PDB file of C-alpha atoms in Angstrom:
ATOM      1  CA  UNK R   1     -36.087  26.514  -4.097  1.00  0.00           C
ATOM      2  CA  UNK R   2     -32.924  25.372  -5.706  1.00  0.00           C
ATOM      3  CA  UNK R   3     -30.936  27.451  -3.584  1.00  0.00           C
ATOM      4  CA  UNK R   4     -32.594  26.062  -0.571  1.00  0.00           C
ATOM      5  CA  UNK R   5     -31.944  22.212  -1.428  1.00  0.00           C
ATOM      6  CA  UNK R   6     -28.567  22.877  -2.545  1.00  0.00           C
ATOM      7  CA  UNK R   7     -26.791  22.226   0.790  1.00  0.00           C
ATOM      8  CA  UNK R   8     -28.884  19.153   1.433  1.00  0.00           C
ATOM      9  CA  UNK R   9     -27.881  17.712  -2.144  1.00  0.00           C
ATOM     10  CA  UNK R  10     -24.269  18.156  -1.248  1.00  0.00           C
ATOM     11  CA  UNK R  11     -24.403  16.469   1.850  1.00  0.00           C
ATOM     12  CA  UNK R  12     -26.191  13.452   0.293  1.00  0.00           C
ATOM     13  CA  UNK R  13     -23.346  13.414  -2.513  1.00  0.00           C
ATOM     14  CA  UNK R  14     -20.828  13.050   0.353  1.00  0.00           C
ATOM     15  CA  UNK R  15     -22.406   9.934   1.659  1.00  0.00           C
ATOM     16  CA  UNK R  16     -20.074   7.485   0.173  1.00  0.00           C
ATOM     17  CA  UNK R  17     -17.927   4.510   1.808  1.00  0.00           C
ATOM     18  CA  UNK R  18     -15.669   7.076   3.224  1.00  0.00           C
ATOM     19  CA  UNK R  19     -18.082   8.681   5.486  1.00  0.00           C
ATOM     20  CA  UNK R  20     -17.319   5.506   7.791  1.00  0.00           C
ATOM     21  CA  UNK R  21     -14.307   7.485   8.606  1.00  0.00           C
ATOM     22  CA  UNK R  22     -13.880   7.771  12.226  1.00  0.00           C
ATOM     23  CA  UNK R  23     -15.346   4.291  13.076  1.00  0.00           C
ATOM     24  CA  UNK R  24     -12.413   2.382  14.185  1.00  0.00           C
ATOM     25  CA  UNK R  25     -11.936  -1.312  13.713  1.00  0.00           C
ATOM     26  CA  UNK R  26     -12.218  -3.769  16.363  1.00  0.00           C
ATOM     27  CA  UNK R  27      -8.932  -4.780  17.967  1.00  0.00           C
ATOM     28  CA  UNK R  28      -7.111  -7.354  16.108  1.00  0.00           C
ATOM     29  CA  UNK R  29      -5.643  -8.647  19.279  1.00  0.00           C
ATOM     30  CA  UNK R  30      -2.132  -9.185  18.173  1.00  0.00           C
ATOM     31  CA  UNK R  31       0.434  -6.472  17.123  1.00  0.00           C
ATOM     32  CA  UNK R  32       3.060  -7.762  14.843  1.00  0.00           C
ATOM     33  CA  UNK R  33       4.927  -4.524  14.335  1.00  0.00           C
ATOM     34  CA  UNK R  34       6.115  -4.899  18.136  1.00  0.00           C
ATOM     35  CA  UNK R  35       7.724  -8.187  17.244  1.00  0.00           C
ATOM     36  CA  UNK R  36      10.201  -6.520  14.963  1.00  0.00           C
ATOM     37  CA  UNK R  37      12.806  -3.996  15.648  1.00  0.00           C
ATOM     38  CA  UNK R  38      13.086  -0.735  14.025  1.00  0.00           C
ATOM     39  CA  UNK R  39      16.189   0.388  11.999  1.00  0.00           C
ATOM     40  CA  UNK R  40      17.745   3.359  10.899  1.00  0.00           C
ATOM     41  CA  UNK R  41      17.309   4.382   7.347  1.00  0.00           C
ATOM     42  CA  UNK R  42      20.804   3.927   6.448  1.00  0.00           C
ATOM     43  CA  UNK R  43      21.167   0.364   8.034  1.00  0.00           C
ATOM     44  CA  UNK R  44      18.657  -0.973   5.655  1.00  0.00           C
ATOM     45  CA  UNK R  45      18.147   1.506   2.600  1.00  0.00           C
ATOM     46  CA  UNK R  46      19.728   3.735   0.122  1.00  0.00           C
ATOM     47  CA  UNK R  47      18.678   6.460  -2.196  1.00  0.00           C
ATOM     48  CA  UNK R  48      17.596   5.128  -5.712  1.00  0.00           C
ATOM     49  CA  UNK R  49      16.762   7.949  -7.522  1.00  0.00           C
ATOM     50  CA  UNK R  50      16.096  11.851  -7.147  1.00  0.00           C
ATOM     51  CA  UNK R  51      18.959  12.259  -4.423  1.00  0.00           C
ATOM     52  CA  UNK R  52      17.990  16.107  -4.377  1.00  0.00           C
ATOM     53  CA  UNK R  53      14.592  15.339  -3.573  1.00  0.00           C
ATOM     54  CA  UNK R  54      15.237  13.513  -0.230  1.00  0.00           C
ATOM     55  CA  UNK R  55      16.112  14.783   3.173  1.00  0.00           C
ATOM     56  CA  UNK R  56      16.821  12.457   6.353  1.00  0.00           C
ATOM     57  CA  UNK R  57      16.586  14.114   9.728  1.00  0.00           C
ATOM     58  CA  UNK R  58      16.265  12.333  12.855  1.00  0.00           C
ATOM     59  CA  UNK R  59      15.688   8.847  11.067  1.00  0.00           C
ATOM     60  CA  UNK R  60      12.704  10.428   9.261  1.00  0.00           C
ATOM     61  CA  UNK R  61      12.924  10.573   5.596  1.00  0.00           C
ATOM     62  CA  UNK R  62      11.164  13.102   3.666  1.00  0.00           C
ATOM     63  CA  UNK R  63      10.789  12.662  -0.048  1.00  0.00           C
ATOM     64  CA  UNK R  64       9.154  15.119  -2.630  1.00  0.00           C
ATOM     65  CA  UNK R  65       7.869  15.537  -5.919  1.00  0.00           C
ATOM     66  CA  UNK R  66       8.008  18.746  -7.935  1.00  0.00           C
ATOM     67  CA  UNK R  67       7.930  19.749 -11.785  1.00  0.00           C
ATOM     68  CA  UNK R  68      11.576  18.639 -12.118  1.00  0.00           C
ATOM     69  CA  UNK R  69      11.930  14.981 -10.298  1.00  0.00           C
ATOM     70  CA  UNK R  70      10.198  12.674  -7.678  1.00  0.00           C
ATOM     71  CA  UNK R  71      12.219  10.500  -5.531  1.00  0.00           C
ATOM     72  CA  UNK R  72      12.668   6.866  -4.496  1.00  0.00           C
ATOM     73  CA  UNK R  73      14.757   4.608  -2.269  1.00  0.00           C
ATOM     74  CA  UNK R  74      15.496   0.793  -2.262  1.00  0.00           C
ATOM     75  CA  UNK R  75      16.527  -1.675   0.391  1.00  0.00           C
ATOM     76  CA  UNK R  76      20.302  -2.502   0.610  1.00  0.00           C
ATOM     77  CA  UNK R  77      19.563  -6.426   0.238  1.00  0.00           C
ATOM     78  CA  UNK R  78      16.692  -8.617  -1.301  1.00  0.00           C
ATOM     79  CA  UNK R  79      14.354 -10.704   0.585  1.00  0.00           C
ATOM     80  CA  UNK R  80      12.718 -14.102   0.098  1.00  0.00           C
ATOM     81  CA  UNK R  81      10.336 -13.453   2.758  1.00  0.00           C
ATOM     82  CA  UNK R  82       9.682 -11.263   5.817  1.00  0.00           C
ATOM     83  CA  UNK R  83       7.879  -8.248   7.614  1.00  0.00           C
ATOM     84  CA  UNK R  84       8.206  -5.154   5.910  1.00  0.00           C
ATOM     85  CA  UNK R  85       6.876  -1.914   7.396  1.00  0.00           C
ATOM     86  CA  UNK R  86       7.227   1.963   7.816  1.00  0.00           C
ATOM     87  CA  UNK R  87       5.389   4.776   9.591  1.00  0.00           C
ATOM     88  CA  UNK R  88       4.143   7.190   6.714  1.00  0.00           C
ATOM     89  CA  UNK R  89       2.577  10.676   6.926  1.00  0.00           C
ATOM     90  CA  UNK R  90       0.918  12.019   3.679  1.00  0.00           C
ATOM     91  CA  UNK R  91       0.529  15.518   2.377  1.00  0.00           C
ATOM     92  CA  UNK R  92      -2.870  17.136   2.657  1.00  0.00           C
ATOM     93  CA  UNK R  93      -4.687  19.319   0.166  1.00  0.00           C
ATOM     94  CA  UNK R  94      -4.679  18.867  -3.587  1.00  0.00           C
ATOM     95  CA  UNK R  95      -2.345  15.705  -4.270  1.00  0.00           C
ATOM     96  CA  UNK R  96      -4.242  14.222  -7.520  1.00  0.00           C
ATOM     97  CA  UNK R  97      -2.123  12.501  -9.811  1.00  0.00           C
ATOM     98  CA  UNK R  98       0.516  11.536  -7.164  1.00  0.00           C
ATOM     99  CA  UNK R  99       1.584   8.155  -5.962  1.00  0.00           C
ATOM    100  CA  UNK R 100       3.323   7.801  -2.531  1.00  0.00           C
ATOM    101  CA  UNK R 101       4.454   3.963  -2.439  1.00  0.00           C
ATOM    102  CA  UNK R 102       5.940   1.420  -0.322  1.00  0.00           C
ATOM    103  CA  UNK R 103       6.332  -1.762  -1.947  1.00  0.00           C
ATOM    104  CA  UNK R 104       8.356  -4.985  -2.621  1.00  0.00           C
ATOM    105  CA  UNK R 105       9.704  -5.455  -6.376  1.00  0.00           C
ATOM    106  CA  UNK R 106      12.306  -7.303  -8.550  1.00  0.00           C
ATOM    107  CA  UNK R 107      11.752  -5.214 -11.622  1.00  0.00           C
ATOM    108  CA  UNK R 108      15.728  -4.396 -11.833  1.00  0.00           C
ATOM    109  CA  UNK R 109      16.634  -8.136 -11.621  1.00  0.00           C
ATOM    110  CA  UNK R 110      13.786  -9.050 -13.841  1.00  0.00           C
ATOM    111  CA  UNK R 111      12.693  -6.341 -16.385  1.00  0.00           C
ATOM    112  CA  UNK R 112       9.760  -6.761 -18.403  1.00  0.00           C
ATOM    113  CA  UNK R 113       9.133 -10.108 -15.987  1.00  0.00           C
ATOM    114  CA  UNK R 114       9.061  -8.878 -12.672  1.00  0.00           C
ATOM    115  CA  UNK R 115       7.009  -9.718  -9.270  1.00  0.00           C
ATOM    116  CA  UNK R 116       5.697  -6.755  -7.140  1.00  0.00           C
ATOM    117  CA  UNK R 117       3.686  -6.350  -4.031  1.00  0.00           C
ATOM    118  CA  UNK R 118       2.181  -2.707  -3.576  1.00  0.00           C
ATOM    119  CA  UNK R 119       1.094  -0.435  -0.923  1.00  0.00           C
ATOM    120  CA  UNK R 120       0.370   2.730  -3.114  1.00  0.00           C
ATOM    121  CA  UNK R 121      -1.396   5.922  -1.704  1.00  0.00           C
ATOM    122  CA  UNK R 122      -3.477   7.638  -4.675  1.00  0.00           C
ATOM    123  CA  UNK R 123      -3.424  11.266  -4.584  1.00  0.00           C
ATOM    124  CA  UNK R 124      -6.609  13.250  -4.286  1.00  0.00           C
ATOM    125  CA  UNK R 125      -8.550  16.321  -4.668  1.00  0.00           C
ATOM    126  CA  UNK R 126      -9.700  18.944  -1.940  1.00  0.00           C
ATOM    127  CA  UNK R 127     -12.085  17.359   0.495  1.00  0.00           C
ATOM    128  CA  UNK R 128     -11.973  13.798  -0.746  1.00  0.00           C
ATOM    129  CA  UNK R 129      -9.847  10.885   1.282  1.00  0.00           C
ATOM    130  CA  UNK R 130      -6.755   9.387   0.139  1.00  0.00           C
ATOM    131  CA  UNK R 131      -7.179   5.763  -1.443  1.00  0.00           C
ATOM    132  CA  UNK R 132      -4.898   3.095  -0.259  1.00  0.00           C
ATOM    133  CA  UNK R 133      -4.353   0.625  -3.075  1.00  0.00           C
ATOM    134  CA  UNK R 134      -2.853  -2.928  -2.516  1.00  0.00           C
ATOM    135  CA  UNK R 135      -1.692  -4.840  -5.521  1.00  0.00           C
ATOM    136  CA  UNK R 136       0.082  -7.853  -6.441  1.00  0.00           C
ATOM    137  CA  UNK R 137       1.962  -8.530  -9.731  1.00  0.00           C
ATOM    138  CA  UNK R 138       3.159 -12.027 -10.467  1.00  0.00           C
ATOM    139  CA  UNK R 139       6.070 -12.714 -13.166  1.00  0.00           C
ATOM    140  CA  UNK R 140       5.242  -9.856 -15.619  1.00  0.00           C
ATOM    141  CA  UNK R 141       1.689  -9.070 -15.005  1.00  0.00           C
ATOM    142  CA  UNK R 142       2.578  -5.720 -14.312  1.00  0.00           C
ATOM    143  CA  UNK R 143       4.498  -5.508 -17.602  1.00  0.00           C
ATOM    144  CA  UNK R 144       2.983  -4.976 -21.028  1.00  0.00           C
ATOM    145  CA  UNK R 145      -0.447  -6.042 -20.599  1.00  0.00           C
ATOM    146  CA  UNK R 146      -1.313  -5.227 -17.136  1.00  0.00           C
ATOM    147  CA  UNK R 147      -3.005  -7.719 -15.010  1.00  0.00           C
ATOM    148  CA  UNK R 148      -3.425  -6.160 -11.652  1.00  0.00           C
ATOM    149  CA  UNK R 149      -4.853  -7.666  -8.496  1.00  0.00           C
ATOM    150  CA  UNK R 150      -6.034  -4.274  -6.701  1.00  0.00           C
ATOM    151  CA  UNK R 151      -8.028  -4.172  -3.582  1.00  0.00           C
ATOM    152  CA  UNK R 152      -8.656  -0.343  -2.496  1.00  0.00           C
ATOM    153  CA  UNK R 153      -9.480   1.025   0.753  1.00  0.00           C
ATOM    154  CA  UNK R 154     -10.385   4.280   2.347  1.00  0.00           C
ATOM    155  CA  UNK R 155      -9.055   4.684   5.959  1.00  0.00           C
ATOM    156  CA  UNK R 156     -10.705   5.335   9.270  1.00  0.00           C
ATOM    157  CA  UNK R 157      -8.405   8.136  10.165  1.00  0.00           C
ATOM    158  CA  UNK R 158      -6.690  11.053   8.311  1.00  0.00           C
ATOM    159  CA  UNK R 159      -3.246   9.848   7.046  1.00  0.00           C
ATOM    160  CA  UNK R 160      -2.184  13.481   6.718  1.00  0.00           C
ATOM    161  CA  UNK R 161      -2.373  14.364  10.358  1.00  0.00           C
ATOM    162  CA  UNK R 162      -0.095  11.836  11.913  1.00  0.00           C
ATOM    163  CA  UNK R 163       2.204   8.962  11.222  1.00  0.00           C
ATOM    164  CA  UNK R 164       0.608   5.603  10.855  1.00  0.00           C
ATOM    165  CA  UNK R 165       2.301   2.255  10.294  1.00  0.00           C
ATOM    166  CA  UNK R 166       1.902   0.229   7.029  1.00  0.00           C
ATOM    167  CA  UNK R 167       3.268  -3.281   6.329  1.00  0.00           C
ATOM    168  CA  UNK R 168       3.511  -5.945   3.933  1.00  0.00           C
ATOM    169  CA  UNK R 169       3.965  -9.583   5.659  1.00  0.00           C
ATOM    170  CA  UNK R 170       5.227 -11.811   2.742  1.00  0.00           C
ATOM    171  CA  UNK R 171       5.848 -15.529   3.327  1.00  0.00           C
ATOM    172  CA  UNK R 172       6.013 -18.504   0.849  1.00  0.00           C
ATOM    173  CA  UNK R 173       2.325 -19.215   1.750  1.00  0.00           C
ATOM    174  CA  UNK R 174       0.677 -15.729   1.918  1.00  0.00           C
ATOM    175  CA  UNK R 175       0.725 -12.156   1.702  1.00  0.00           C
ATOM    176  CA  UNK R 176      -0.793  -9.946   4.467  1.00  0.00           C
ATOM    177  CA  UNK R 177      -1.296  -6.296   4.181  1.00  0.00           C
ATOM    178  CA  UNK R 178      -1.608  -4.284   7.547  1.00  0.00           C
ATOM    179  CA  UNK R 179      -2.565  -0.721   8.691  1.00  0.00           C
ATOM    180  CA  UNK R 180      -1.353  -0.024  12.341  1.00  0.00           C
ATOM    181  CA  UNK R 181      -1.326  -3.738  12.781  1.00  0.00           C
ATOM    182  CA  UNK R 182      -4.748  -4.330  11.454  1.00  0.00           C
ATOM    183  CA  UNK R 183      -4.913  -6.802   8.590  1.00  0.00           C
ATOM    184  CA  UNK R 184      -6.840  -5.294   5.837  1.00  0.00           C
ATOM    185  CA  UNK R 185      -6.185  -8.035   3.096  1.00  0.00           C
ATOM    186  CA  UNK R 186      -4.766 -11.574   2.834  1.00  0.00           C
ATOM    187  CA  UNK R 187      -3.585 -13.004  -0.382  1.00  0.00           C
ATOM    188  CA  UNK R 188      -2.995 -16.642  -0.008  1.00  0.00           C
ATOM    189  CA  UNK R 189      -0.689 -18.739  -2.204  1.00  0.00           C
ATOM    190  CA  UNK R 190      -3.066 -20.915  -4.405  1.00  0.00           C
ATOM    191  CA  UNK R 191      -0.662 -21.863  -6.939  1.00  0.00           C
ATOM    192  CA  UNK R 192       2.931 -21.168  -8.113  1.00  0.00           C
ATOM    193  CA  UNK R 193       1.508 -19.271 -11.218  1.00  0.00           C
ATOM    194  CA  UNK R 194      -0.403 -16.811  -8.901  1.00  0.00           C
ATOM    195  CA  UNK R 195       2.087 -16.160  -6.200  1.00  0.00           C
ATOM    196  CA  UNK R 196       5.296 -14.016  -6.243  1.00  0.00           C
ATOM    197  CA  UNK R 197       8.249 -16.675  -4.922  1.00  0.00           C
ATOM    198  CA  UNK R 198      11.445 -14.841  -6.309  1.00  0.00           C
ATOM    199  CA  UNK R 199      13.509 -12.713  -4.042  1.00  0.00           C
ATOM    200  CA  UNK R 200      12.363  -8.946  -3.873  1.00  0.00           C
ATOM    201  CA  UNK R 201      13.659  -5.562  -2.593  1.00  0.00           C
ATOM    202  CA  UNK R 202      11.810  -3.050  -0.684  1.00  0.00           C
ATOM    203  CA  UNK R 203      11.115   0.257  -2.237  1.00  0.00           C
ATOM    204  CA  UNK R 204       9.495   3.616  -1.410  1.00  0.00           C
ATOM    205  CA  UNK R 205       8.773   6.441  -3.774  1.00  0.00           C
ATOM    206  CA  UNK R 206       6.849   9.334  -4.824  1.00  0.00           C
ATOM    207  CA  UNK R 207       6.105  10.081  -8.441  1.00  0.00           C
ATOM    208  CA  UNK R 208       3.542  11.680 -11.035  1.00  0.00           C
ATOM    209  CA  UNK R 209       1.030   8.996 -12.181  1.00  0.00           C
ATOM    210  CA  UNK R 210      -1.422  11.423 -13.657  1.00  0.00           C
ATOM    211  CA  UNK R 211      -2.450   9.135 -16.338  1.00  0.00           C
ATOM    212  CA  UNK R 212      -4.258   6.805 -13.863  1.00  0.00           C
ATOM    213  CA  UNK R 213      -3.934   7.514 -10.189  1.00  0.00           C
ATOM    214  CA  UNK R 214      -6.805   9.615  -9.451  1.00  0.00           C
ATOM    215  CA  UNK R 215     -10.410   8.760 -10.746  1.00  0.00           C
ATOM    216  CA  UNK R 216      -8.746   6.947 -13.529  1.00  0.00           C
ATOM    217  CA  UNK R 217      -6.667   9.855 -14.787  1.00  0.00           C
ATOM    218  CA  UNK R 218      -9.552  12.381 -14.416  1.00  0.00           C
ATOM    219  CA  UNK R 219      -7.342  14.604 -12.246  1.00  0.00           C
ATOM    220  CA  UNK R 220      -3.817  15.395 -12.907  1.00  0.00           C
ATOM    221  CA  UNK R 221      -0.995  16.571 -10.953  1.00  0.00           C
ATOM    222  CA  UNK R 222      -1.125  20.496 -10.502  1.00  0.00           C
ATOM    223  CA  UNK R 223       2.423  21.869  -9.959  1.00  0.00           C
ATOM    224  CA  UNK R 224       0.821  25.004  -8.581  1.00  0.00           C
ATOM    225  CA  UNK R 225       0.768  22.889  -5.240  1.00  0.00           C
ATOM    226  CA  UNK R 226       4.188  21.541  -5.412  1.00  0.00           C
ATOM    227  CA  UNK R 227       6.393  20.068  -3.692  1.00  0.00           C
ATOM    228  CA  UNK R 228       4.387  17.114  -2.973  1.00  0.00           C
ATOM    229  CA  UNK R 229       5.811  15.401   0.354  1.00  0.00           C
ATOM    230  CA  UNK R 230       5.899  11.865   1.784  1.00  0.00           C
ATOM    231  CA  UNK R 231       7.395  11.456   5.060  1.00  0.00           C
ATOM    232  CA  UNK R 232       8.841   7.980   6.331  1.00  0.00           C
ATOM    233  CA  UNK R 233      10.081   6.918   9.612  1.00  0.00           C
ATOM    234  CA  UNK R 234      10.062   3.795  11.840  1.00  0.00           C
ATOM    235  CA  UNK R 235      11.507   1.455   9.044  1.00  0.00           C
ATOM    236  CA  UNK R 236      11.310  -2.392   9.802  1.00  0.00           C
ATOM    237  CA  UNK R 237      12.496  -5.060   7.559  1.00  0.00           C
ATOM    238  CA  UNK R 238      12.877  -8.382   9.222  1.00  0.00           C
ATOM    239  CA  UNK R 239      12.881 -11.909   7.636  1.00  0.00           C
ATOM    240  CA  UNK R 240      14.722 -14.323   5.322  1.00  0.00           C
ATOM    241  CA  UNK R 241      17.064 -12.302   2.976  1.00  0.00           C
ATOM    242  CA  UNK R 242      18.065 -13.890  -0.188  1.00  0.00           C
ATOM    243  CA  UNK R 243      21.350 -14.815   1.200  1.00  0.00           C
ATOM    244  CA  UNK R 244      19.976 -16.429   4.204  1.00  0.00           C
ATOM    245  CA  UNK R 245      20.368 -20.280   4.693  1.00  0.00           C
ATOM    246  CA  UNK R 246      17.480 -22.727   3.726  1.00  0.00           C
ATOM    247  CA  UNK R 247      16.731 -23.217   7.352  1.00  0.00           C
ATOM    248  CA  UNK R 248      15.631 -19.553   7.835  1.00  0.00           C
ATOM    249  CA  UNK R 249      12.075 -19.480   9.114  1.00  0.00           C
ATOM    250  CA  UNK R 250       9.436 -17.094   7.570  1.00  0.00           C
ATOM    251  CA  UNK R 251       8.021 -14.676  10.137  1.00  0.00           C
ATOM    252  CA  UNK R 252       4.267 -14.642  11.003  1.00  0.00           C
ATOM    253  CA  UNK R 253       1.596 -11.690  11.343  1.00  0.00           C
ATOM    254  CA  UNK R 254      -0.341 -13.803  13.818  1.00  0.00           C
ATOM    255  CA  UNK R 255       0.421 -15.528  17.366  1.00  0.00           C
ATOM    256  CA  UNK R 256       0.804 -18.778  15.404  1.00  0.00           C
ATOM    257  CA  UNK R 257       4.414 -19.412  14.181  1.00  0.00           C
ATOM    258  CA  UNK R 258       2.852 -21.383  11.094  1.00  0.00           C
ATOM    259  CA  UNK R 259       1.533 -18.035   9.960  1.00  0.00           C
ATOM    260  CA  UNK R 260      -2.066 -17.236   8.902  1.00  0.00           C
ATOM    261  CA  UNK R 261      -4.475 -14.973  10.774  1.00  0.00           C
ATOM    262  CA  UNK R 262      -5.899 -15.659  14.348  1.00  0.00           C
ATOM    263  CA  UNK R 263      -9.984 -15.804  14.332  1.00  0.00           C
ATOM    264  CA  UNK R 264      -9.696 -12.222  15.837  1.00  0.00           C
ATOM    265  CA  UNK R 265      -7.562 -10.751  13.100  1.00  0.00           C
ATOM    266  CA  UNK R 266      -9.543 -12.768  10.618  1.00  0.00           C
ATOM    267  CA  UNK R 267     -12.678 -10.988  12.034  1.00  0.00           C
ATOM    268  CA  UNK R 268     -11.097  -7.415  12.185  1.00  0.00           C
ATOM    269  CA  UNK R 269      -9.916  -7.916   8.473  1.00  0.00           C
ATOM    270  CA  UNK R 270     -13.646  -8.531   7.240  1.00  0.00           C
ATOM    271  CA  UNK R 271     -14.821  -5.714   9.415  1.00  0.00           C
ATOM    272  CA  UNK R 272     -12.399  -3.390   7.560  1.00  0.00           C
ATOM    273  CA  UNK R 273     -13.160  -4.897   4.045  1.00  0.00           C
ATOM    274  CA  UNK R 274     -17.056  -4.347   4.906  1.00  0.00           C
ATOM    275  CA  UNK R 275     -16.728  -0.872   6.027  1.00  0.00           C
ATOM    276  CA  UNK R 276     -13.724   0.534   4.019  1.00  0.00           C
ATOM    277  CA  UNK R 277     -12.873  -1.449   0.968  1.00  0.00           C
ATOM    278  CA  UNK R 278     -13.811   0.583  -2.164  1.00  0.00           C
ATOM    279  CA  UNK R 279     -12.715  -1.845  -4.937  1.00  0.00           C
ATOM    280  CA  UNK R 280     -12.172  -5.429  -5.258  1.00  0.00           C
ATOM    281  CA  UNK R 281     -10.636  -6.869  -8.457  1.00  0.00           C
ATOM    282  CA  UNK R 282     -12.319 -10.124  -7.908  1.00  0.00           C
ATOM    283  CA  UNK R 283     -15.849  -8.546  -7.715  1.00  0.00           C
ATOM    284  CA  UNK R 284     -15.133  -6.433 -10.924  1.00  0.00           C
ATOM    285  CA  UNK R 285     -17.444  -7.928 -13.647  1.00  0.00           C
ATOM    286  CA  UNK R 286     -15.615  -6.037 -16.241  1.00  0.00           C
ATOM    287  CA  UNK R 287     -12.458  -7.847 -15.546  1.00  0.00           C
ATOM    288  CA  UNK R 288     -11.378 -11.192 -17.213  1.00  0.00           C
ATOM    289  CA  UNK R 289     -11.237 -13.608 -14.496  1.00  0.00           C
ATOM    290  CA  UNK R 290      -9.724 -16.286 -16.472  1.00  0.00           C
ATOM    291  CA  UNK R 291      -6.502 -14.145 -15.988  1.00  0.00           C
ATOM    292  CA  UNK R 292      -6.870 -14.046 -12.282  1.00  0.00           C
ATOM    293  CA  UNK R 293      -7.937 -17.712 -11.408  1.00  0.00           C
ATOM    294  CA  UNK R 294      -7.149 -17.111  -7.741  1.00  0.00           C
ATOM    295  CA  UNK R 295     -10.658 -15.228  -7.511  1.00  0.00           C
ATOM    296  CA  UNK R 296     -12.660 -18.402  -8.294  1.00  0.00           C
ATOM    297  CA  UNK R 297     -10.364 -21.377  -7.297  1.00  0.00           C
TER     298      UNK R 297
END
């Protein structure tokens, strides 16, 4: 009897938010990635660390992690606003404990008191989907006592099969996270205290975060499966650099030059959050929301 019911039990266990995979979001009606030109890697970026774990071919950058090192890259110049994107392809199979990241930060300029805006792919185990984590840190909330503002998603496609475009739109009034031009999260500026305003650089990296990356550290990086590889291409970084004159106008992710999202984009974002969001820090009752006032203001 137990043997008969086992396959059915396994099927039931697999019905999680990720079983929506294959249900594609409605069209957002606007495609900001088409408004910004692509650049070659060396036009905008340089190796930051792990130079022997980086390879560039036909403007496609491969970075990898093994038992000796990971790797990372950084934009040549800092920005105070802009659209920052890259097409990324992830490694299939066992990648637990491994983070592949594309993000904004000023940690080198402000060590111990930095700002950061993250797109992070949290590695996984066989048969389970990647989790895309978005996060925002403000003035040291990512240093010492961590105060994260995480929203996590599964994706409506397999990110290991093809390149997909992931982007951050950062302006003085909002941060918008996009996947293939679909907005998945908007983080508005509600106060100076809860929004990053200092110039940041653009980074990409792959590294071992076994202590927390996969199911809160339950599964660690297993170097029997090394190297762990991330591939990046179609780099975009357009906006106001830190050296631009004050008249430089922030870019927009919507048809409106003033920013925000169109009604159709907003509807698409809510659809994604209803179908594919698996964690929202503002809904986590274990969190001290006096530290994240944007959740209730």
